[in-house]
CSV table of C-alpha atoms in Angstrom, one decimal:
chain,number,residue,atom,x,y,z
A,1,MET,CA,0.0,0.0,0.0
A,2,GLU,CA,2.9,2.3,0.8
A,3,ASN,CA,4.2,1.9,-2.8
A,4,PHE,CA,0.7,2.9,-4.1
A,5,TYR,CA,1.0,6.3,-2.4
A,6,LEU,CA,4.6,6.7,-3.6
A,7,ILE,CA,3.4,6.2,-7.2
A,8,ILE,CA,0.8,9.0,-6.6
A,9,VAL,CA,3.6,11.3,-5.4
A,10,ILE,CA,5.6,10.5,-8.5
A,11,ILE,CA,2.6,11.2,-10.7
A,12,ILE,CA,1.9,14.5,-8.9
A,13,MET,CA,5.6,15.4,-9.5
A,14,ALA,CA,5.3,14.7,-13.2
A,15,LEU,CA,2.1,16.8,-13.3
A,16,ALA,CA,3.9,19.6,-11.4
A,17,VAL,CA,6.5,19.8,-14.2
A,18,MET,CA,3.8,19.9,-16.8
A,19,ASP,CA,2.0,22.5,-14.7
A,20,LEU,CA,5.1,24.7,-14.6
A,21,ILE,CA,5.3,24.6,-18.4
A,22,VAL,CA,1.7,25.4,-19.1
A,23,GLY,CA,1.5,27.8,-16.2
A,24,VAL,CA,4.5,29.9,-17.4
A,25,SER,CA,3.1,29.8,-21.0
A,26,ASN,CA,0.0,31.5,-19.6
A,27,ASP,CA,1.5,33.9,-17.1
A,28,ALA,CA,4.3,35.1,-19.4
A,29,ALA,CA,1.8,37.6,-20.8
A,30,ASN,CA,1.8,39.4,-17.4
A,31,PHE,CA,5.4,40.5,-17.4
A,32,LEU,CA,6.3,40.5,-21.1
A,33,ASN,CA,3.5,42.3,-22.9
A,34,SER,CA,4.4,45.9,-22.0
A,35,ALA,CA,8.0,45.5,-23.2
A,36,ILE,CA,7.0,43.5,-26.3
A,37,GLY,CA,4.1,45.7,-27.2
A,38,SER,CA,6.2,48.9,-27.0
A,39,LYS,CA,9.3,47.2,-28.6
A,40,ALA,CA,11.4,48.6,-25.8
A,41,ALA,CA,14.2,46.2,-26.8
A,42,PRO,CA,14.8,43.2,-29.1
A,43,ARG,CA,12.8,40.1,-28.0
A,44,TYR,CA,15.9,38.2,-26.8
A,45,VAL,CA,16.8,41.1,-24.5
A,46,ILE,CA,13.3,41.2,-23.0
A,47,LEU,CA,13.4,37.5,-22.5
A,48,GLY,CA,16.8,37.7,-21.0
A,49,VAL,CA,15.7,40.3,-18.4
A,50,ALA,CA,12.6,38.3,-17.6
A,51,THR,CA,14.7,35.1,-17.2
A,52,ILE,CA,17.0,36.8,-14.6
A,53,GLY,CA,13.9,38.0,-12.7
A,54,ILE,CA,12.4,34.5,-12.8
A,55,LEU,CA,15.5,32.7,-11.6
A,56,ILE,CA,16.1,35.1,-8.7
A,57,GLY,CA,12.4,35.1,-7.7
A,58,ALA,CA,12.2,31.3,-7.8
A,59,ILE,CA,15.4,30.6,-5.8
A,60,PHE,CA,14.4,33.1,-3.1
A,61,SER,CA,10.7,32.3,-3.3
A,62,ILE,CA,8.7,33.6,-0.3
A,63,GLY,CA,7.0,31.3,2.1
A,64,MET,CA,3.6,31.0,0.4
A,65,MET,CA,3.7,27.2,0.2
A,66,GLU,CA,1.1,27.1,3.0
A,67,VAL,CA,-1.6,28.1,0.5
A,68,ALA,CA,-1.7,24.6,-0.9
A,69,ARG,CA,-1.3,22.9,2.5
A,70,SER,CA,-3.8,24.8,4.7
A,71,GLY,CA,-4.9,28.0,3.0
A,72,VAL,CA,-8.2,26.7,1.7
A,73,PHE,CA,-9.0,23.7,3.9
A,74,ASN,CA,-8.3,22.4,7.4
A,75,PRO,CA,-5.8,19.5,7.0
A,76,ALA,CA,-6.6,18.2,10.5
A,77,MET,CA,-10.0,17.1,9.3
A,78,PHE,CA,-8.6,15.0,6.4
A,79,THR,CA,-7.0,11.6,6.5
A,80,PHE,CA,-3.8,10.9,4.6
A,81,GLN,CA,-5.5,9.0,1.8
A,82,ASP,CA,-8.2,11.7,1.4
A,83,ILE,CA,-5.6,14.5,1.2
A,84,MET,CA,-3.6,12.6,-1.4
A,85,MET,CA,-6.7,12.3,-3.5
A,86,VAL,CA,-7.3,16.1,-3.2
A,87,PHE,CA,-3.7,16.8,-4.4
A,88,LEU,CA,-3.9,14.4,-7.3
A,89,THR,CA,-7.2,15.8,-8.4
A,90,VAL,CA,-6.0,19.4,-8.2
A,91,MET,CA,-2.9,18.8,-10.3
A,92,LEU,CA,-4.8,16.9,-13.0
A,93,THR,CA,-7.4,19.6,-13.2
A,94,ASP,CA,-4.9,22.4,-13.3
A,95,VAL,CA,-2.8,21.0,-16.1
A,96,ILE,CA,-5.9,20.3,-18.3
A,97,LEU,CA,-7.4,23.7,-17.5
A,98,LEU,CA,-4.3,25.8,-18.2
A,99,TYR,CA,-3.4,23.8,-21.3
A,100,LEU,CA,-6.9,24.5,-22.7
A,101,PHE,CA,-6.6,28.2,-22.1
A,102,ASN,CA,-3.2,28.3,-23.6
A,103,THR,CA,-4.4,26.5,-26.7
A,104,ILE,CA,-7.2,29.0,-27.1
A,105,GLY,CA,-4.7,31.8,-26.5
A,106,LEU,CA,-6.4,33.3,-23.5
A,107,PRO,CA,-4.7,34.5,-20.3
A,108,THR,CA,-6.2,33.2,-17.1
A,109,SER,CA,-5.2,33.4,-13.4
A,110,THR,CA,-3.1,30.6,-12.1
A,111,THR,CA,-3.8,31.8,-8.6
A,112,VAL,CA,-7.6,31.7,-9.0
A,113,SER,CA,-7.3,28.3,-10.8
A,114,LEU,CA,-5.3,26.8,-7.9
A,115,VAL,CA,-7.5,28.2,-5.1
A,116,PHE,CA,-10.8,27.1,-6.6
A,117,GLU,CA,-9.4,23.7,-7.7
A,118,LEU,CA,-8.3,23.1,-4.1
A,119,LEU,CA,-11.7,24.4,-2.9
A,120,GLY,CA,-13.7,22.1,-5.2
A,121,ALA,CA,-11.6,19.0,-4.6
A,122,ALA,CA,-11.6,19.6,-0.8
A,123,VAL,CA,-15.4,20.0,-0.8
A,124,ALA,CA,-15.9,16.8,-2.8
A,125,VAL,CA,-13.6,14.8,-0.5
A,126,SER,CA,-15.2,16.4,2.6
A,127,LEU,CA,-18.7,15.3,1.5
A,128,ILE,CA,-17.4,11.7,1.0
A,129,ALA,CA,-15.8,11.8,4.4
A,130,ILE,CA,-19.0,13.0,6.0
A,131,GLY,CA,-21.0,10.4,4.1
A,132,ARG,CA,-19.0,7.5,5.5
A,133,SER,CA,-18.9,8.8,9.1
A,134,ASP,CA,-21.6,8.0,11.7
A,135,THR,CA,-20.8,11.2,13.7
A,136,LEU,CA,-20.5,13.9,11.1
A,137,ALA,CA,-23.3,15.8,9.4
A,138,PHE,CA,-23.5,18.1,6.4
A,139,THR,CA,-23.4,21.1,8.7
A,140,ASP,CA,-19.9,20.0,9.7
A,141,LEU,CA,-18.6,20.9,6.2
A,142,SER,CA,-17.5,24.3,7.6
A,143,HIS,CA,-15.0,22.6,9.8
A,144,PHE,CA,-13.3,21.1,6.7
A,145,ILE,CA,-13.3,24.2,4.5
A,146,ASN,CA,-11.8,27.7,5.2
A,147,THR,CA,-14.9,29.5,3.8
A,148,SER,CA,-13.9,32.9,5.0
A,149,LYS,CA,-10.7,32.7,3.0
A,150,ALA,CA,-12.5,31.5,-0.1
A,151,MET,CA,-15.0,34.4,0.1
A,152,ALA,CA,-12.2,36.9,0.7
A,153,ILE,CA,-10.5,35.7,-2.4
A,154,ILE,CA,-13.7,35.9,-4.6
A,155,SER,CA,-14.5,39.4,-3.4
A,156,GLY,CA,-10.9,40.5,-3.8
A,157,ILE,CA,-10.7,39.2,-7.4
A,158,LEU,CA,-14.0,40.9,-8.5
A,159,LEU,CA,-13.0,44.2,-6.8
A,160,SER,CA,-9.5,44.2,-8.2
A,161,VAL,CA,-10.8,43.7,-11.8
A,162,ALA,CA,-12.9,46.9,-11.6
A,163,ILE,CA,-10.3,49.0,-9.8
A,164,ALA,CA,-7.5,47.9,-12.2
A,165,PHE,CA,-9.6,48.9,-15.2
A,166,ILE,CA,-10.7,52.3,-13.8
A,167,CYS,CA,-7.2,53.2,-12.5
A,168,GLY,CA,-5.6,52.2,-15.8
A,169,SER,CA,-8.0,54.4,-17.7
A,170,ILE,CA,-7.8,57.5,-15.5
A,171,ILE,CA,-4.0,57.5,-15.1
A,172,MET,CA,-3.4,56.8,-18.8
A,173,PHE,CA,-5.8,59.7,-19.7
A,174,ILE,CA,-4.0,62.1,-17.4
A,175,THR,CA,-0.6,60.9,-18.7
A,176,ARG,CA,-1.5,61.3,-22.3
A,177,VAL,CA,-2.9,64.8,-21.7
A,178,ILE,CA,0.5,65.7,-20.2
A,179,PHE,CA,2.8,64.1,-22.8
A,180,THR,CA,0.6,63.6,-25.9
A,181,PHE,CA,1.5,61.1,-28.6
A,182,HIS,CA,4.4,63.4,-29.6
A,183,PHE,CA,6.1,63.3,-26.3
A,184,LYS,CA,9.7,64.0,-27.1
A,185,LYS,CA,9.6,67.7,-26.3
A,186,THR,CA,7.5,67.3,-23.2
A,187,PHE,CA,9.5,64.3,-22.0
A,188,ALA,CA,12.7,66.3,-22.3
A,189,VAL,CA,11.4,68.5,-19.5
A,190,PHE,CA,9.3,66.2,-17.3
A,191,GLY,CA,11.0,62.9,-18.3
A,192,PRO,CA,13.2,62.4,-15.2
A,193,LEU,CA,10.2,63.1,-12.8
A,194,TRP,CA,8.0,60.7,-14.7
A,195,CYS,CA,10.6,58.0,-14.7
A,196,GLY,CA,11.3,58.7,-11.0
A,197,VAL,CA,7.6,58.0,-10.3
A,198,ALA,CA,7.6,54.8,-12.4
A,199,PHE,CA,10.9,53.5,-10.9
A,200,THR,CA,9.6,54.2,-7.4
A,201,ALA,CA,6.4,52.3,-8.0
A,202,ILE,CA,8.4,49.4,-9.6
A,203,SER,CA,11.0,49.4,-6.8
A,204,TYR,CA,8.2,49.4,-4.2
A,205,PHE,CA,6.5,46.5,-6.0
A,206,ALA,CA,9.7,44.5,-6.2
A,207,LEU,CA,10.5,45.0,-2.5
A,208,PHE,CA,7.0,44.5,-1.0
A,209,LYS,CA,5.6,41.9,-3.5
A,210,GLY,CA,8.7,40.2,-5.0
A,211,LEU,CA,11.1,39.9,-2.2
A,212,LYS,CA,9.1,40.4,1.0
A,213,GLY,CA,9.6,37.3,3.2
A,214,SER,CA,12.5,35.9,1.1
A,215,SER,CA,15.9,35.2,2.4
A,216,LEU,CA,17.2,38.2,0.5
A,217,MET,CA,15.3,40.5,2.8
A,218,PRO,CA,16.2,40.4,6.5
A,219,SER,CA,13.2,40.8,8.8
A,220,GLU,CA,14.8,43.8,10.6
A,221,LEU,CA,15.1,45.6,7.3
A,222,LEU,CA,11.5,44.9,6.4
A,223,ALA,CA,10.3,46.1,9.8
A,224,TYR,CA,12.3,49.3,9.4
A,225,MET,CA,10.8,49.9,5.9
A,226,ASP,CA,7.3,49.2,7.2
A,227,ASN,CA,7.8,51.8,10.0
A,228,ASN,CA,9.4,54.4,7.6
A,229,LEU,CA,7.4,53.7,4.5
A,230,PHE,CA,6.6,57.4,3.5
A,231,LEU,CA,10.2,58.5,4.0
A,232,MET,CA,11.5,55.6,2.0
A,233,ILE,CA,9.2,56.3,-0.9
A,234,VAL,CA,10.2,60.0,-0.9
A,235,PHE,CA,13.9,59.1,-0.9
A,236,MET,CA,13.4,56.5,-3.7
A,237,PHE,CA,11.5,59.1,-5.8
A,238,ILE,CA,14.3,61.7,-5.4
A,239,GLY,CA,17.0,59.2,-6.0
A,240,TRP,CA,15.4,57.7,-9.1
A,241,SER,CA,14.6,61.1,-10.5
A,242,VAL,CA,18.2,62.2,-10.2
A,243,ILE,CA,19.5,59.0,-11.7
A,244,SER,CA,17.0,59.3,-14.6
A,245,ALA,CA,18.1,63.0,-15.2
A,246,ILE,CA,21.8,61.9,-15.3
A,247,LEU,CA,21.0,59.1,-17.7
A,248,GLN,CA,18.8,61.3,-19.9
A,249,TYR,CA,20.8,64.5,-20.0
A,250,LEU,CA,24.4,63.4,-19.7
A,251,PHE,CA,24.4,60.0,-21.3
A,252,LYS,CA,21.5,60.5,-23.7
A,253,VAL,CA,19.9,57.2,-22.6
A,254,ASN,CA,16.3,56.6,-23.5
A,255,THR,CA,15.1,56.2,-19.8
A,256,LEU,CA,11.6,55.1,-20.9
A,257,LYS,CA,13.1,51.9,-22.3
A,258,VAL,CA,15.2,51.4,-19.2
A,259,THR,CA,12.0,51.9,-17.1
A,260,VAL,CA,10.0,49.3,-19.1
A,261,LEU,CA,12.8,46.7,-18.9
A,262,ALA,CA,13.1,47.4,-15.1
A,263,GLY,CA,9.4,46.9,-14.8
A,264,THR,CA,9.6,43.6,-16.8
A,265,PHE,CA,12.3,42.4,-14.4
A,266,SER,CA,10.2,43.4,-11.4
A,267,LEU,CA,7.1,41.7,-12.5
A,268,ALA,CA,9.0,38.5,-13.5
A,269,LEU,CA,10.6,38.5,-10.1
A,270,ALA,CA,7.3,38.8,-8.3
A,271,PHE,CA,5.7,36.3,-10.5
A,272,ALA,CA,8.3,33.6,-9.7
A,273,GLY,CA,8.4,34.5,-6.0
A,274,ASN,CA,4.7,34.5,-5.4
A,275,ASP,CA,3.1,32.3,-8.1
A,276,LEU,CA,5.5,29.4,-7.9
A,277,VAL,CA,3.3,28.0,-5.3
A,278,ASN,CA,0.6,27.6,-7.9
A,279,PHE,CA,2.7,25.1,-9.8
A,280,ILE,CA,4.8,23.2,-7.3
A,281,GLY,CA,3.0,23.9,-4.0
A,282,VAL,CA,0.7,21.0,-4.3
A,283,PHE,CA,3.6,18.6,-5.2
A,284,MET,CA,5.6,19.8,-2.2
A,285,ALA,CA,2.6,19.4,0.1
A,286,SER,CA,2.0,15.9,-1.2
A,287,PHE,CA,5.7,15.0,-0.8
A,288,ASP,CA,5.7,16.3,2.8
A,289,SER,CA,2.4,14.4,3.5
A,290,TYR,CA,4.1,11.2,2.3
A,291,GLU,CA,7.1,11.8,4.5
A,292,ILE,CA,4.7,12.3,7.5
A,293,PHE,CA,2.9,9.1,6.5
A,294,GLN,CA,6.1,7.1,6.5
A,295,ALA,CA,7.4,8.6,9.7
A,296,THR,CA,4.3,7.8,11.7
A,297,GLY,CA,4.0,4.1,10.8
A,298,GLY,CA,2.3,4.2,7.4
A,299,ASN,CA,-1.4,4.5,8.5
A,300,PRO,CA,-3.5,5.9,5.6
A,301,MET,CA,-6.3,6.8,8.0
A,302,MET,CA,-4.1,9.1,10.1
A,303,THR,CA,-5.2,12.8,10.2
A,304,MET,CA,-2.9,15.4,8.7
A,305,GLU,CA,-2.8,18.2,11.3
A,306,SER,CA,1.0,18.2,10.9
A,307,LEU,CA,0.6,19.7,7.4
A,308,ALA,CA,-0.5,23.0,9.0
A,309,ARG,CA,3.0,23.5,10.4
A,310,PRO,CA,5.3,26.1,8.8
A,311,VAL,CA,7.3,24.7,5.8
A,312,ALA,CA,10.9,25.2,4.9
A,313,ALA,CA,11.3,25.6,1.2
A,314,ASN,CA,13.7,23.2,-0.6
A,315,THR,CA,16.2,25.3,-2.5
A,316,ALA,CA,17.1,22.5,-5.0
A,317,ILE,CA,13.4,22.1,-5.9
A,318,LEU,CA,12.9,25.9,-6.2
A,319,ALA,CA,16.0,26.2,-8.4
A,320,SER,CA,14.9,23.3,-10.7
A,321,ALA,CA,11.4,24.9,-11.0
A,322,GLY,CA,13.0,28.3,-11.9
A,323,THR,CA,15.1,26.6,-14.6
A,324,ILE,CA,12.0,24.9,-16.1
A,325,MET,CA,10.1,28.2,-16.0
A,326,ALA,CA,13.0,30.1,-17.7
A,327,LEU,CA,13.3,27.4,-20.5
A,328,THR,CA,9.6,27.5,-21.1
A,329,LEU,CA,9.7,31.3,-21.5
A,330,TRP,CA,12.2,31.0,-24.3
A,331,PHE,CA,10.8,28.0,-26.2
A,332,SER,CA,7.1,27.8,-25.6
A,333,LYS,CA,5.0,28.7,-28.7
A,334,LYS,CA,1.9,28.8,-26.5
A,335,ALA,CA,3.5,31.6,-24.4
A,336,LYS,CA,3.9,33.7,-27.5
A,337,LYS,CA,0.3,32.9,-28.5
A,338,VAL,CA,-1.1,34.1,-25.2
A,339,SER,CA,1.1,37.2,-25.2
A,340,ASP,CA,0.0,38.1,-28.8
A,341,THR,CA,-3.6,38.0,-27.7
A,342,GLU,CA,-3.2,40.8,-25.2
A,343,VAL,CA,-0.8,42.8,-27.4
A,344,ASN,CA,-3.3,42.7,-30.3
A,345,LEU,CA,-6.1,43.7,-28.0
A,346,SER,CA,-4.0,46.7,-26.8
A,347,LYS,CA,-2.6,47.9,-30.1
A,348,GLN,CA,-3.2,51.5,-31.1
A,349,GLU,CA,-4.1,50.8,-34.7
A,350,ALA,CA,-7.1,48.9,-36.0
A,351,GLY,CA,-6.6,45.3,-37.1
A,352,VAL,CA,-8.1,41.8,-37.3
A,353,GLU,CA,-9.1,40.4,-33.9
A,354,ARG,CA,-9.2,36.7,-33.0
A,355,PHE,CA,-12.3,37.2,-30.8
A,356,GLY,CA,-15.5,39.1,-31.8
A,357,SER,CA,-17.7,41.3,-29.7
A,358,THR,CA,-20.6,40.0,-27.6
A,359,PRO,CA,-24.0,41.6,-26.9
A,360,VAL,CA,-22.8,42.3,-23.3
A,361,SER,CA,-19.7,44.1,-24.4
A,362,ARG,CA,-21.6,46.1,-27.0
A,363,ALA,CA,-24.1,47.1,-24.3
A,364,ILE,CA,-21.3,48.2,-22.0
A,365,VAL,CA,-19.8,50.3,-24.9
A,366,ARG,CA,-23.2,51.9,-25.6
A,367,LEU,CA,-23.7,52.7,-21.9
A,368,SER,CA,-20.2,54.3,-21.7
A,369,LEU,CA,-20.8,56.4,-24.8
A,370,GLY,CA,-24.1,57.6,-23.3
A,371,ILE,CA,-22.5,58.6,-20.0
A,372,ASN,CA,-19.7,60.3,-21.9
A,373,ARG,CA,-22.2,62.4,-24.0
A,374,ASN,CA,-23.9,63.5,-20.8
A,375,TYR,CA,-20.9,64.9,-19.0
A,376,GLU,CA,-19.5,66.4,-22.2
A,377,ARG,CA,-22.4,68.9,-22.2
A,378,TYR,CA,-21.0,70.4,-19.0
A,379,ILE,CA,-17.4,70.7,-20.2
A,380,PRO,CA,-16.4,74.1,-21.8
A,381,ASN,CA,-15.5,74.0,-25.5
A,382,THR,CA,-12.1,75.3,-24.9
A,383,VAL,CA,-11.3,72.4,-22.5
A,384,LYS,CA,-12.7,69.9,-25.1
A,385,LYS,CA,-10.6,71.4,-27.9
A,386,PHE,CA,-7.5,71.3,-25.6
A,387,ILE,CA,-8.0,67.7,-24.8
A,388,ALA,CA,-8.7,66.8,-28.4
A,389,LYS,CA,-5.5,68.5,-29.5
A,390,ARG,CA,-3.5,66.6,-26.9
A,391,PHE,CA,-4.9,63.3,-28.2
A,392,ARG,CA,-4.2,64.1,-31.9
A,393,ASN,CA,-2.3,61.2,-33.4
A,394,PRO,CA,-1.7,61.6,-37.1
A,395,SER,CA,0.7,58.6,-37.2
A,396,LEU,CA,-2.0,55.9,-37.3
A,397,GLN,CA,-1.0,54.7,-40.8
A,398,ARG,CA,-0.5,51.0,-41.2
A,399,ASN,CA,3.1,50.0,-40.6
A,400,PRO,CA,4.1,46.4,-39.9
A,401,ASN,CA,7.3,47.4,-38.1
A,402,LYS,CA,5.7,49.9,-35.8
A,403,ALA,CA,5.2,49.1,-32.2
A,404,PRO,CA,1.6,48.2,-31.2
A,405,PHE,CA,1.7,51.0,-28.6
A,406,ASP,CA,4.3,53.5,-27.4
A,407,LEU,CA,6.6,53.6,-24.4
A,408,ILE,CA,4.5,56.0,-22.5
A,409,ARG,CA,1.6,53.5,-22.4
A,410,ALA,CA,4.0,50.7,-21.5
A,411,THR,CA,5.3,52.6,-18.5
A,412,VAL,CA,1.7,53.4,-17.4
A,413,ASN,CA,0.8,49.7,-17.6
A,414,LEU,CA,3.8,48.6,-15.5
A,415,THR,CA,3.6,51.5,-13.0
A,416,VAL,CA,-0.2,51.2,-12.3
A,417,ALA,CA,-0.1,47.3,-12.2
A,418,SER,CA,2.9,47.4,-9.8
A,419,LEU,CA,1.3,50.0,-7.5
A,420,LEU,CA,-2.1,48.2,-7.3
A,421,ILE,CA,-0.5,44.7,-6.7
A,422,SER,CA,2.0,45.9,-4.1
A,423,THR,CA,-0.6,48.0,-2.3
A,424,ALA,CA,-3.0,45.1,-2.1
A,425,THR,CA,-0.2,42.9,-0.9
A,426,THR,CA,0.7,45.4,1.8
A,427,LEU,CA,-2.9,45.5,2.9
A,428,LYS,CA,-3.2,41.7,2.7
A,429,LEU,CA,-6.0,41.9,0.1
A,430,PRO,CA,-6.3,38.9,-2.3
A,431,LEU,CA,-6.1,39.6,-6.0
A,432,SER,CA,-5.0,38.0,-9.3
A,433,THR,CA,-1.8,39.4,-10.8
A,434,THR,CA,-3.0,38.2,-14.3
A,435,TYR,CA,-6.4,40.0,-14.0
A,436,VAL,CA,-4.8,43.2,-12.7
A,437,THR,CA,-2.2,43.5,-15.4
A,438,PHE,CA,-4.6,42.5,-18.1
A,439,MET,CA,-7.3,45.0,-17.0
A,440,VAL,CA,-4.8,47.8,-16.5
A,441,ALA,CA,-3.7,47.2,-20.1
A,442,MET,CA,-7.3,47.2,-21.3
A,443,GLY,CA,-8.1,50.4,-19.3
A,444,SER,CA,-5.0,52.2,-20.7
A,445,SER,CA,-6.0,51.1,-24.2
A,446,LEU,CA,-9.4,52.6,-23.8
A,447,ALA,CA,-8.1,55.9,-22.5
A,448,ASP,CA,-5.6,56.0,-25.4
A,449,LYS,CA,-8.5,55.7,-27.9
A,450,ALA,CA,-6.9,52.5,-29.2
């Protein structure tokens, strides 16, 4: 019987490798699209920057492995054989689901997928456990499942989608009014300040989302930054603005491209550091469960309260996972397909789309246009003419070599997404990085009249 469970662990490990490949293929759009869509650098440079971020983030991955072990369900209520069935079901479902989305070319949230797969599998196994017990009733399901966590995740996801779209639209609109589509003259004056803001947001994101809790960040340093957050942000803004000015004025460096590449690195770092649990967390939980099962005499009906204890990450496994993720980034055709979907949706010029509109989307557009006509009546003509002039873009001719959108929009996408995700992380609010980055990109596209 012991060999049977060892075979299950080996199957889960194989599925985890497959999950890494299909998961990175899906989530690559999160951190590559701004750089690829704006053509901030050749594709191999963008992939190289993202690869470094992935490897560092994976090796120093933060302690989020508890999500798969006790974040959604209470392991003390499950026997070893039940919990192994939960883990096997989750991995099978995740691989099939992500592969399906990648084949279609649609980005989806690996975090949302994992959480709800765990929730669904745990509920099914809980009902089976209740059915075979003489002392448990259906009302005891709440003892098996962490319902408050599940509801918090659902509400956080729905709220983050709306907030990301609105923030992306508003900030892109203001930014475009300031810089226009012909931003070289304006950027020569305000460029260092703009890049200072962007670099500060990206740095804050990398520290509080990508590296918080990792071995690279001592707890004393994190505590100090938490207690002096405002002062730290002010000094970061001043420092990055000065560095941007030196690069722009003295060395004639295009700081927008540097900012976009820095944002790509930051998002890749945070993706590997935080979302790695979505791919290997279940395998590591199943492996730990098997070790507990062996150490306690090999009783499959033993309860798994030991799984709720803090886990020490295995550096070798993390490094191996990071390597698989990096290789997938370079060689996966499906990663390019998913990335192309979002870039095509965001491009400034008109073109052929893979997906048509729906009655719901057309209704939302009509409603938005109606609201726009109502408030336009109260705006003075001089203001409307000024805004129209700032949004004038005569360079909308078809050009296959032209970037789908410019560097200004790319920095807005990265800055707003980084700020929203890092702020939510600081406030311990659940959200999906995929949905946030995607909706920010859609909001900025709308504001840019794409």
